[in-house]
Amino acid sequence: MMTIEKSLYEGEQICLASIDHENDPQIESGWTHDAEYIRLLGPEPVRPLSPAQIKKKYEAIEKEIEEEKNSFYFTLRMRSDDRLIGFARLNWIEWNHGSGHIELGIGSPQDRGQGYGSEALKLLLNFAFDELNLHRLSASVPEYNTTALHLFQKAGFQVEVRRRQALQRDGRRWDMLHLGLLRQEWSP
Amino acid sequence: MNAILLTGSRVRLACQDAQETSLAFARWQRDTQYVRLLSTDPAFPWSAEKIKSWMVEEQEKPLQDEFFFNIRTIPDDLLIGFVGLHEFSWAHGDAWVAIGIGERQYWGKGYGTEAMRLALQFAFMELNLWRVSLGVYNNNTRAIRSYQKAGFQIEGLQRSAGRRAGQVWDICFMGILRREWEKSLE
């Protein structure tokens, strides 16, 4: 049972927080040099970005949130020491249809497999359904990212669409999976 | 070499003159059935001037961003709709296609199907894509039949992704692979 006293941002170990323009660019620049991380996220080609480029990206994200009013972006941080571990994003919100799309990433390999992604997803779903009152969420997962697929499925998402051979990586084709979760299927 | 890349028997793909096209788009979007089937955006009668400014802005972007064409009839050269490839994922050879026939008297007569076939020919023979994707409201059976005729397969349904006129609609995702398109020509 949700109450107004319960924080929207705090999980057990991690929390949803704002961007720290001072310190985050250096850390995220490191993540963009990790080809595995970028490839797990989606179809974008790997491209190492400098801290200055990352800072520009943050500015563009915040400008879009402010002007378009159809997206939200959170950094993921450890509650213990506020250390940046990833991001969670809610975008392509179509208010007339009550729908939105989510993405999340845990940047450093050492922080993966610790349950942070599943905590982040729980917080993001709660934000989308309980604060924004959305009706459905979708997510896209490359076929080869089985960890993400299981994470979303555990939270109740169903594979709705399989765009055959939409990706080419390491000399072979892979499907792009599109998942969906309806509000009534969500168990907070 | 295929010299008639953009030309079919009853329609051809042509440039989008911003002046002519914005006037046509402004007229078509007064048909709310057309716009509500065309996209998930709320229906809204944008001015021709505003549409023109978006179009000019798009046309000034780097050419590889998107390829939009007007659909014109042969031989009388009437502007009846548009078709375009966009949201390219060049590294993977994937793009999305959008099509609309704004002139109602050309609905259900195969003009859209022929224009889609030309767009696919352009996608596979000129842009050398691997696959083309599209999304369509699942209750738009006329459109889905046309896409199937052009060779698309249904790849899944986004459940309850659209709400129109008090109803909840699924969005149908369709796709065609290059080899399926090549096979359809045999």
Short mmCIF file of C-alpha atoms in Angstrom, two decimals:
data_model
loop_
_atom_site.label_atom_id
_atom_site.label_comp_id
_atom_site.label_asym_id
_atom_site.label_seq_id
_atom_site.Cartn_x
_atom_site.Cartn_y
_atom_site.Cartn_z
CA MET A 1 0.00 0.00 0.00
CA MET A 2 1.49 3.29 -1.11
CA THR A 3 1.10 6.31 1.05
CA ILE A 4 2.12 9.91 0.54
CA GLU A 5 4.67 9.49 3.32
CA LYS A 6 6.62 6.90 1.36
CA SER A 7 9.40 8.36 -0.77
CA LEU A 8 9.06 7.97 -4.54
CA TYR A 9 12.83 7.98 -4.90
CA GLU A 10 14.26 5.68 -2.26
CA GLY A 11 14.74 1.95 -2.63
CA GLU A 12 16.56 -0.32 -0.22
CA GLN A 13 20.10 0.20 -1.46
CA ILE A 14 19.72 2.72 -4.26
CA CYS A 15 17.74 5.85 -5.04
CA LEU A 16 16.51 7.90 -7.99
CA ALA A 17 18.24 11.28 -8.01
CA SER A 18 19.04 14.27 -10.17
CA ILE A 19 22.05 14.79 -12.42
CA ASP A 20 25.23 16.11 -10.83
CA HIS A 21 26.68 18.18 -13.68
CA GLU A 22 29.91 18.61 -11.75
CA ASN A 23 30.89 15.01 -11.10
CA ASP A 24 28.74 12.66 -13.20
CA PRO A 25 30.21 13.45 -16.67
CA GLN A 26 33.59 11.99 -15.72
CA ILE A 27 32.01 8.73 -14.56
CA GLU A 28 29.62 8.33 -17.48
CA SER A 29 32.41 9.10 -19.94
CA GLY A 30 34.12 5.99 -18.55
CA TRP A 31 31.00 3.88 -19.19
CA THR A 32 30.87 4.94 -22.85
CA HIS A 33 34.29 3.35 -23.34
CA ASP A 34 32.83 -0.01 -22.32
CA ALA A 35 31.54 -1.53 -25.59
CA GLU A 36 29.63 -4.26 -23.77
CA TYR A 37 27.63 -1.72 -21.77
CA ILE A 38 26.64 0.33 -24.82
CA ARG A 39 25.75 -2.77 -26.83
CA LEU A 40 23.57 -4.15 -24.05
CA LEU A 41 21.62 -0.88 -23.97
CA GLY A 42 20.47 -0.99 -27.59
CA PRO A 43 21.20 -0.40 -31.25
CA GLU A 44 23.33 2.76 -30.93
CA PRO A 45 26.86 2.21 -32.23
CA VAL A 46 29.52 2.35 -29.52
CA ARG A 47 30.99 5.87 -29.33
CA PRO A 48 33.29 6.93 -26.49
CA LEU A 49 32.24 10.41 -25.28
CA SER A 50 34.32 12.95 -23.40
CA PRO A 51 33.09 14.39 -20.08
CA ALA A 52 32.35 17.64 -21.95
CA GLN A 53 30.19 15.76 -24.45
CA ILE A 54 28.37 13.99 -21.64
CA LYS A 55 27.71 17.33 -19.93
CA LYS A 56 26.21 18.62 -23.21
CA LYS A 57 24.04 15.51 -23.36
CA TYR A 58 22.77 16.14 -19.82
CA GLU A 59 21.93 19.72 -20.76
CA ALA A 60 20.01 18.48 -23.82
CA ILE A 61 18.13 15.91 -21.69
CA GLU A 62 17.09 18.53 -19.13
CA LYS A 63 16.08 20.97 -21.87
CA GLU A 64 13.91 18.27 -23.45
CA ILE A 65 12.26 17.44 -20.12
CA GLU A 66 11.51 21.11 -19.55
CA GLU A 67 10.26 21.97 -23.03
CA GLU A 68 8.65 18.82 -24.41
CA LYS A 69 7.10 17.67 -21.13
CA ASN A 70 7.09 14.05 -22.27
CA SER A 71 10.14 12.56 -20.57
CA PHE A 72 11.88 12.12 -17.22
CA TYR A 73 15.47 11.22 -16.43
CA PHE A 74 16.97 10.03 -13.15
CA THR A 75 20.45 9.13 -12.09
CA LEU A 76 20.73 5.99 -9.98
CA ARG A 77 22.81 6.43 -6.81
CA MET A 78 23.81 4.37 -3.80
CA ARG A 79 21.88 5.51 -0.75
CA SER A 80 24.93 4.94 1.43
CA ASP A 81 27.33 7.38 -0.25
CA ASP A 82 25.44 8.95 -3.19
CA ARG A 83 27.81 7.26 -5.67
CA LEU A 84 26.52 7.31 -9.30
CA ILE A 85 25.80 3.78 -10.56
CA GLY A 86 23.47 4.24 -13.53
CA PHE A 87 20.48 5.96 -15.07
CA ALA A 88 16.74 5.40 -15.46
CA ARG A 89 14.75 7.13 -18.14
CA LEU A 90 11.07 7.44 -18.96
CA ASN A 91 10.48 8.88 -22.40
CA TRP A 92 8.14 8.98 -25.42
CA ILE A 93 5.27 9.64 -23.05
CA GLU A 94 2.03 10.03 -24.96
CA TRP A 95 -0.29 11.64 -22.47
CA ASN A 96 -3.34 11.14 -24.69
CA HIS A 97 -2.77 7.36 -24.69
CA GLY A 98 -1.36 7.09 -21.17
CA SER A 99 1.73 5.32 -22.45
CA GLY A 100 5.47 5.67 -22.04
CA HIS A 101 8.77 3.91 -22.69
CA ILE A 102 11.48 3.08 -20.17
CA GLU A 103 15.22 2.47 -20.30
CA LEU A 104 17.74 1.82 -17.60
CA GLY A 105 21.42 1.07 -17.34
CA ILE A 106 23.90 0.10 -14.63
CA GLY A 107 27.17 1.58 -15.86
CA SER A 108 29.99 -0.27 -14.21
CA PRO A 109 30.43 -4.07 -14.56
CA GLN A 110 31.11 -4.35 -10.80
CA ASP A 111 27.69 -2.88 -10.05
CA ARG A 112 25.81 -5.38 -12.25
CA GLY A 113 24.32 -8.54 -10.79
CA GLN A 114 23.77 -6.85 -7.40
CA GLY A 115 20.02 -6.37 -7.74
CA TYR A 116 20.37 -2.64 -8.38
CA GLY A 117 18.65 -2.88 -11.78
CA SER A 118 15.64 -4.62 -10.33
CA GLU A 119 15.40 -2.02 -7.54
CA ALA A 120 15.68 0.77 -10.11
CA LEU A 121 12.97 -0.79 -12.26
CA LYS A 122 10.68 -1.07 -9.24
CA LEU A 123 11.15 2.63 -8.43
CA LEU A 124 10.67 3.65 -12.06
CA LEU A 125 7.46 1.61 -12.42
CA ASN A 126 6.14 3.12 -9.23
CA PHE A 127 6.93 6.62 -10.51
CA ALA A 128 5.28 5.94 -13.89
CA PHE A 129 2.10 4.34 -12.54
CA ASP A 130 1.68 6.02 -9.17
CA GLU A 131 2.91 9.55 -9.86
CA LEU A 132 2.26 9.98 -13.60
CA ASN A 133 -0.80 7.72 -13.64
CA LEU A 134 0.28 6.10 -16.90
CA HIS A 135 -1.66 3.15 -18.24
CA ARG A 136 1.07 1.17 -20.01
CA LEU A 137 4.85 1.07 -20.34
CA SER A 138 7.04 -0.41 -23.00
CA ALA A 139 10.72 -1.29 -23.15
CA SER A 140 13.04 -2.49 -25.93
CA VAL A 141 15.64 -5.18 -25.33
CA PRO A 142 18.13 -6.65 -27.81
CA GLU A 143 17.69 -10.43 -28.00
CA TYR A 144 21.24 -10.95 -26.70
CA ASN A 145 20.63 -9.02 -23.46
CA THR A 146 19.07 -11.93 -21.58
CA THR A 147 19.73 -10.32 -18.18
CA ALA A 148 17.57 -7.33 -19.08
CA LEU A 149 14.90 -9.59 -20.59
CA HIS A 150 14.62 -11.59 -17.35
CA LEU A 151 14.64 -8.41 -15.26
CA PHE A 152 11.68 -6.97 -17.18
CA GLN A 153 9.83 -10.30 -17.28
CA LYS A 154 10.24 -10.70 -13.52
CA ALA A 155 8.57 -7.30 -13.11
CA GLY A 156 5.61 -8.52 -15.18
CA PHE A 157 6.52 -7.31 -18.67
CA GLN A 158 5.50 -9.50 -21.61
CA VAL A 159 7.32 -9.80 -24.92
CA GLU A 160 4.81 -8.26 -27.34
CA VAL A 161 6.80 -7.72 -30.51
CA ARG A 162 9.84 -9.41 -32.00
CA ARG A 163 11.34 -7.25 -34.75
CA ARG A 164 13.19 -9.97 -36.61
CA GLN A 165 16.88 -9.43 -37.39
CA ALA A 166 16.74 -5.72 -36.51
CA LEU A 167 20.30 -5.76 -35.15
CA GLN A 168 23.63 -6.83 -36.52
CA ARG A 169 26.41 -7.45 -34.02
CA ASP A 170 29.55 -9.55 -34.36
CA GLY A 171 28.65 -10.77 -37.82
CA ARG A 172 25.18 -12.07 -37.12
CA ARG A 173 21.65 -10.80 -36.94
CA TRP A 174 19.65 -10.54 -33.71
CA ASP A 175 16.00 -9.73 -33.02
CA MET A 176 14.88 -6.62 -31.18
CA LEU A 177 12.33 -7.48 -28.51
CA HIS A 178 9.64 -4.99 -27.51
CA LEU A 179 8.03 -5.57 -24.15
CA GLY A 180 4.92 -4.14 -22.54
CA LEU A 181 3.40 -3.88 -19.09
CA LEU A 182 -0.15 -2.72 -18.42
CA ARG A 183 -1.02 -0.92 -15.23
CA GLN A 184 -3.33 -3.73 -14.09
CA GLU A 185 -0.48 -6.25 -14.47
CA TRP A 186 1.82 -4.23 -12.24
CA SER A 187 2.32 -5.52 -8.72
CA PRO A 188 3.87 -2.75 -6.59
CA MET B 1 20.29 -0.73 -63.53
CA ASN B 2 16.72 0.09 -62.70
CA ALA B 3 16.04 3.48 -64.24
CA ILE B 4 12.47 3.62 -62.96
CA LEU B 5 13.27 3.27 -59.28
CA LEU B 6 10.59 5.76 -58.22
CA THR B 7 7.93 5.12 -60.84
CA GLY B 8 5.16 2.53 -60.81
CA SER B 9 2.21 2.01 -63.14
CA ARG B 10 -0.36 4.19 -61.38
CA VAL B 11 1.73 6.25 -58.95
CA ARG B 12 5.19 7.70 -58.67
CA LEU B 13 7.26 9.00 -55.77
CA ALA B 14 8.10 12.68 -56.17
CA CYS B 15 9.67 15.58 -54.31
CA GLN B 16 7.91 17.41 -51.50
CA ASP B 17 7.60 21.02 -52.54
CA ALA B 18 7.06 22.70 -49.16
CA GLN B 19 4.47 25.17 -50.45
CA GLU B 20 2.26 22.70 -52.33
CA THR B 21 2.66 19.92 -49.76
CA SER B 22 1.91 22.00 -46.67
CA LEU B 23 -1.33 23.20 -48.24
CA ALA B 24 -2.32 19.60 -49.04
CA PHE B 25 -1.35 18.35 -45.54
CA ALA B 26 -3.32 21.18 -43.91
CA ARG B 27 -6.37 20.19 -45.97
CA TRP B 28 -6.01 16.43 -45.28
CA GLN B 29 -5.72 16.84 -41.53
CA ARG B 30 -9.17 18.41 -41.39
CA ASP B 31 -10.27 14.81 -42.03
CA THR B 32 -9.98 13.56 -38.44
CA GLN B 33 -10.43 9.90 -39.39
CA TYR B 34 -7.33 10.26 -41.57
CA VAL B 35 -5.18 11.83 -38.84
CA ARG B 36 -6.40 9.54 -36.06
CA LEU B 37 -5.46 6.48 -38.11
CA LEU B 38 -2.23 8.05 -39.36
CA SER B 39 -0.44 8.63 -36.08
CA THR B 40 -0.74 8.49 -32.30
CA ASP B 41 -0.52 12.29 -31.96
CA PRO B 42 -3.68 14.08 -30.88
CA ALA B 43 -5.64 15.40 -33.85
CA PHE B 44 -4.99 19.12 -34.29
CA PRO B 45 -5.47 21.42 -37.29
CA TRP B 46 -1.98 22.85 -37.66
CA SER B 47 -1.73 25.82 -40.01
CA ALA B 48 -0.24 25.35 -43.46
CA GLU B 49 2.39 27.91 -42.47
CA LYS B 50 3.47 25.86 -39.44
CA ILE B 51 3.56 22.63 -41.44
CA LYS B 52 5.62 24.38 -44.08
CA SER B 53 8.16 25.60 -41.52
CA TRP B 54 8.60 22.04 -40.14
CA MET B 55 9.00 20.70 -43.63
CA VAL B 56 11.62 23.28 -44.57
CA GLU B 57 13.45 22.60 -41.30
CA GLU B 58 13.50 18.86 -42.06
CA GLN B 59 14.64 19.47 -45.61
CA GLU B 60 17.60 21.50 -44.41
CA LYS B 61 18.86 18.63 -42.22
CA PRO B 62 21.52 16.22 -43.54
CA LEU B 63 20.02 14.13 -46.31
CA GLN B 64 20.48 10.78 -44.60
CA ASP B 65 18.10 11.72 -41.77
CA GLU B 66 14.96 10.74 -43.63
CA PHE B 67 13.56 10.20 -47.09
CA PHE B 68 10.03 11.49 -47.62
CA PHE B 69 8.23 11.55 -50.94
CA ASN B 70 4.93 12.77 -52.25
CA ILE B 71 2.75 10.18 -53.95
CA ARG B 72 1.48 11.43 -57.31
CA THR B 73 -0.87 9.68 -59.70
CA ILE B 74 0.09 8.67 -63.24
CA PRO B 75 -0.81 10.12 -65.68
CA ASP B 76 -2.80 13.03 -64.18
CA ASP B 77 -0.09 13.96 -61.63
CA LEU B 78 -2.39 14.55 -58.65
CA LEU B 79 -0.85 14.75 -55.19
CA ILE B 80 -2.73 12.09 -53.18
CA GLY B 81 -0.46 11.27 -50.24
CA PHE B 82 3.03 10.79 -48.89
CA VAL B 83 5.37 7.97 -47.98
CA GLY B 84 8.68 8.19 -46.14
CA LEU B 85 11.51 6.25 -44.56
CA HIS B 86 12.75 7.60 -41.24
CA GLU B 87 14.35 6.67 -37.90
CA PHE B 88 17.27 5.01 -39.61
CA SER B 89 19.53 2.70 -37.73
CA TRP B 90 22.23 2.68 -40.40
CA ALA B 91 24.61 0.38 -38.55
CA HIS B 92 21.94 -2.32 -38.56
CA GLY B 93 20.24 -1.55 -41.88
CA ASP B 94 16.89 -0.88 -40.21
CA ALA B 95 14.40 1.94 -40.83
CA TRP B 96 10.72 2.73 -40.31
CA VAL B 97 8.24 3.58 -43.02
CA ALA B 98 5.20 5.87 -42.77
CA ILE B 99 2.51 6.31 -45.40
CA GLY B 100 -0.70 8.29 -45.73
CA ILE B 101 -3.20 8.70 -48.54
CA GLY B 102 -4.91 12.01 -47.80
CA GLU B 103 -7.29 12.01 -50.76
CA ARG B 104 -10.14 9.73 -49.69
CA GLN B 105 -11.30 8.84 -53.19
CA TYR B 106 -7.98 7.00 -53.58
CA TRP B 107 -8.52 4.78 -50.51
CA GLY B 108 -8.97 1.04 -50.99
CA LYS B 109 -7.95 1.00 -54.66
CA GLY B 110 -4.37 -0.18 -54.46
CA TYR B 111 -2.67 3.22 -54.80
CA GLY B 112 -1.18 3.02 -51.30
CA THR B 113 0.01 -0.55 -51.86
CA GLU B 114 1.79 0.45 -55.05
CA ALA B 115 3.39 3.46 -53.35
CA MET B 116 4.54 1.21 -50.48
CA ARG B 117 6.08 -1.21 -52.99
CA LEU B 118 8.00 1.70 -54.51
CA ALA B 119 9.17 2.82 -51.07
CA LEU B 120 10.40 -0.73 -50.36
CA GLN B 121 12.15 -0.85 -53.72
CA PHE B 122 13.88 2.39 -52.74
CA ALA B 123 14.71 1.04 -49.26
CA PHE B 124 16.24 -2.19 -50.52
CA MET B 125 17.65 -1.23 -53.93
CA GLU B 126 18.89 2.30 -53.22
CA LEU B 127 19.50 2.46 -49.46
CA ASN B 128 20.49 -1.23 -49.23
CA LEU B 129 18.60 -1.75 -45.98
CA TRP B 130 18.26 -5.16 -44.30
CA ARG B 131 14.71 -4.67 -43.06
CA VAL B 132 11.88 -2.13 -42.84
CA SER B 133 9.50 -1.75 -39.87
CA LEU B 134 6.14 -0.07 -39.38
CA GLY B 135 3.46 0.41 -36.75
CA VAL B 136 -0.28 0.55 -37.45
CA TYR B 137 -3.42 0.54 -35.30
CA ASN B 138 -4.61 -3.05 -35.19
CA ASN B 139 -8.16 -2.13 -36.16
CA ASN B 140 -7.00 -0.42 -39.36
CA THR B 141 -7.61 -3.59 -41.32
CA ARG B 142 -7.52 -1.86 -44.69
CA ALA B 143 -3.97 -0.63 -44.02
CA ILE B 144 -2.80 -3.98 -42.60
CA ARG B 145 -4.11 -5.83 -45.67
CA SER B 146 -2.29 -3.38 -47.91
CA TYR B 147 0.99 -3.83 -46.00
CA GLN B 148 0.61 -7.63 -46.17
CA LYS B 149 0.10 -7.36 -49.94
CA ALA B 150 3.33 -5.38 -50.11
CA GLY B 151 5.07 -8.24 -48.26
CA PHE B 152 5.04 -7.19 -44.58
CA GLN B 153 4.53 -9.74 -41.82
CA ILE B 154 2.95 -9.09 -38.43
CA GLU B 155 5.69 -9.21 -35.78
CA GLY B 156 3.58 -8.56 -32.70
CA LEU B 157 1.03 -6.38 -30.95
CA GLN B 158 1.64 -3.64 -28.42
CA ARG B 159 -1.34 -4.19 -26.19
CA SER B 160 -3.64 -1.26 -25.38
CA ALA B 161 -1.11 1.22 -26.75
CA GLY B 162 -3.67 3.58 -28.26
CA ARG B 163 -6.83 5.10 -26.93
CA ARG B 164 -9.13 6.62 -29.50
CA ALA B 165 -12.79 7.61 -29.26
CA GLY B 166 -13.32 5.80 -25.98
CA GLN B 167 -11.81 2.55 -27.24
CA VAL B 168 -8.53 0.89 -26.42
CA TRP B 169 -6.57 -0.22 -29.48
CA ASP B 170 -3.50 -2.39 -29.93
CA ILE B 171 -0.68 -1.23 -32.15
CA CYS B 172 0.42 -3.81 -34.68
CA PHE B 173 4.13 -3.94 -35.55
CA MET B 174 5.00 -5.24 -38.98
CA GLY B 175 8.30 -5.93 -40.70
CA ILE B 176 9.76 -7.08 -43.99
CA LEU B 177 13.24 -8.48 -44.50
CA ARG B 178 15.25 -7.84 -47.60
CA ARG B 179 15.21 -11.52 -48.61
CA GLU B 180 11.43 -11.66 -48.21
CA TRP B 181 11.11 -8.65 -50.45
CA GLU B 182 13.43 -10.20 -53.04
CA LYS B 183 11.40 -13.40 -52.94
CA SER B 184 8.16 -11.48 -53.47
CA LEU B 185 9.51 -10.23 -56.81
CA GLU B 186 10.08 -13.72 -58.20
#
